[in-house]
Amino acid sequence: MVKRPITSLTYEELEEICSIAEEAARRYIFSKVPKNGIADVSISVSLESSETLNVDVDVEVRLSPLYRKIDVKDLVEGSVKAAFEAVEKYLKNLSS
């Protein structure tokens, strides 16, 4: 969970955070498994705000049976990490 002050973020910036997180998670997954190896992928990014910004990233991946040797748990964890890193980078750029 990433916590950032939200008072100065616009609606457009919040939308951009969601897009950046989703794109980073998707890029990570497709860098590890070819598109034809993925049976289904679902990436959900939600934001909750009061005095801080809470970012939740939920990733679900189902691989083709041909890719059963790939550890899906590691793939999902890596994609979530990539999403948070991308959000952190975006937020740091906003504050500079």
Short mmCIF file of C-alpha atoms in Angstrom, two decimals:
data_model
loop_
_atom_site.label_atom_id
_atom_site.label_comp_id
_atom_site.label_asym_id
_atom_site.label_seq_id
_atom_site.Cartn_x
_atom_site.Cartn_y
_atom_site.Cartn_z
CA MET A 1 0.00 0.00 0.00
CA VAL A 2 1.40 3.37 -1.03
CA LYS A 3 0.43 6.40 1.08
CA ARG A 4 0.82 9.94 -0.28
CA PRO A 5 -0.77 13.28 0.55
CA ILE A 6 -3.76 13.66 -1.70
CA THR A 7 -4.80 17.24 -1.15
CA SER A 8 -2.94 18.55 -4.20
CA LEU A 9 -3.77 15.75 -6.66
CA THR A 10 -6.32 16.49 -9.36
CA TYR A 11 -8.89 14.05 -10.67
CA GLU A 12 -6.83 13.71 -13.87
CA GLU A 13 -3.70 12.89 -11.86
CA LEU A 14 -5.59 10.24 -9.92
CA GLU A 15 -6.80 8.71 -13.18
CA GLU A 16 -3.23 8.79 -14.45
CA ILE A 17 -2.03 6.93 -11.35
CA CYS A 18 -4.51 4.14 -12.09
CA SER A 19 -3.45 3.96 -15.73
CA ILE A 20 0.25 3.96 -14.91
CA ALA A 21 -0.14 1.18 -12.35
CA GLU A 22 -2.23 -0.96 -14.71
CA GLU A 23 0.15 -0.46 -17.64
CA ALA A 24 3.23 -1.27 -15.54
CA ALA A 25 1.68 -4.48 -14.21
CA ARG A 26 0.61 -5.54 -17.71
CA ARG A 27 4.05 -4.72 -19.18
CA TYR A 28 5.73 -6.81 -16.50
CA ILE A 29 3.50 -9.81 -17.16
CA PHE A 30 3.99 -9.66 -20.93
CA SER A 31 7.75 -9.27 -20.47
CA LYS A 32 7.78 -12.66 -18.72
CA VAL A 33 5.14 -14.58 -20.70
CA PRO A 34 4.17 -14.18 -24.36
CA LYS A 35 0.61 -13.04 -25.02
CA ASN A 36 -0.37 -16.44 -26.40
CA GLY A 37 0.73 -17.99 -23.08
CA ILE A 38 -1.84 -16.05 -21.09
CA ALA A 39 -5.35 -17.44 -20.96
CA ASP A 40 -6.72 -14.58 -18.86
CA VAL A 41 -5.40 -11.51 -17.07
CA SER A 42 -7.28 -9.11 -14.84
CA ILE A 43 -5.69 -6.00 -13.34
CA SER A 44 -7.62 -3.77 -10.98
CA VAL A 45 -6.31 -0.55 -9.47
CA SER A 46 -8.29 1.28 -6.84
CA LEU A 47 -7.63 4.48 -4.97
CA GLU A 48 -8.98 5.46 -1.60
CA SER A 49 -8.35 8.86 -0.15
CA SER A 50 -8.87 10.92 2.93
CA GLU A 51 -5.73 12.58 4.26
CA THR A 52 -3.52 10.04 2.47
CA LEU A 53 -3.72 8.19 -0.80
CA ASN A 54 -4.10 4.41 -0.61
CA VAL A 55 -3.38 2.54 -3.82
CA ASP A 56 -4.49 -1.09 -4.15
CA VAL A 57 -3.39 -3.20 -7.10
CA ASP A 58 -5.04 -6.58 -7.65
CA VAL A 59 -3.69 -8.86 -10.38
CA GLU A 60 -5.10 -12.21 -11.46
CA VAL A 61 -3.41 -14.28 -14.16
CA ARG A 62 -4.37 -17.60 -15.69
CA LEU A 63 -1.75 -19.13 -17.96
CA SER A 64 -2.12 -21.48 -20.88
CA PRO A 65 -1.43 -25.11 -19.92
CA LEU A 66 1.73 -24.90 -22.06
CA TYR A 67 3.19 -22.46 -19.50
CA ARG A 68 2.41 -24.42 -16.36
CA LYS A 69 6.09 -24.36 -15.28
CA ILE A 70 5.90 -20.61 -14.68
CA ASP A 71 5.16 -19.70 -11.07
CA VAL A 72 1.99 -17.61 -11.30
CA LYS A 73 2.35 -16.35 -7.73
CA ASP A 74 5.81 -14.92 -8.52
CA LEU A 75 4.48 -13.45 -11.76
CA VAL A 76 1.62 -11.71 -9.95
CA GLU A 77 3.85 -10.45 -7.13
CA GLY A 78 6.36 -9.08 -9.64
CA SER A 79 3.64 -7.30 -11.58
CA VAL A 80 2.20 -5.70 -8.44
CA LYS A 81 5.70 -4.57 -7.42
CA ALA A 82 6.23 -3.07 -10.89
CA ALA A 83 2.90 -1.22 -10.58
CA PHE A 84 3.84 0.30 -7.22
CA GLU A 85 7.29 1.28 -8.47
CA ALA A 86 5.71 3.06 -11.44
CA VAL A 87 3.25 4.90 -9.16
CA GLU A 88 6.08 5.93 -6.82
CA LYS A 89 8.08 7.28 -9.75
CA TYR A 90 5.07 9.23 -11.03
CA LEU A 91 4.37 10.73 -7.59
CA LYS A 92 8.02 11.71 -7.13
CA ASN A 93 7.98 13.44 -10.52
CA LEU A 94 4.82 15.34 -9.53
CA SER A 95 6.41 16.66 -6.37
CA SER A 96 9.60 17.86 -8.05
#
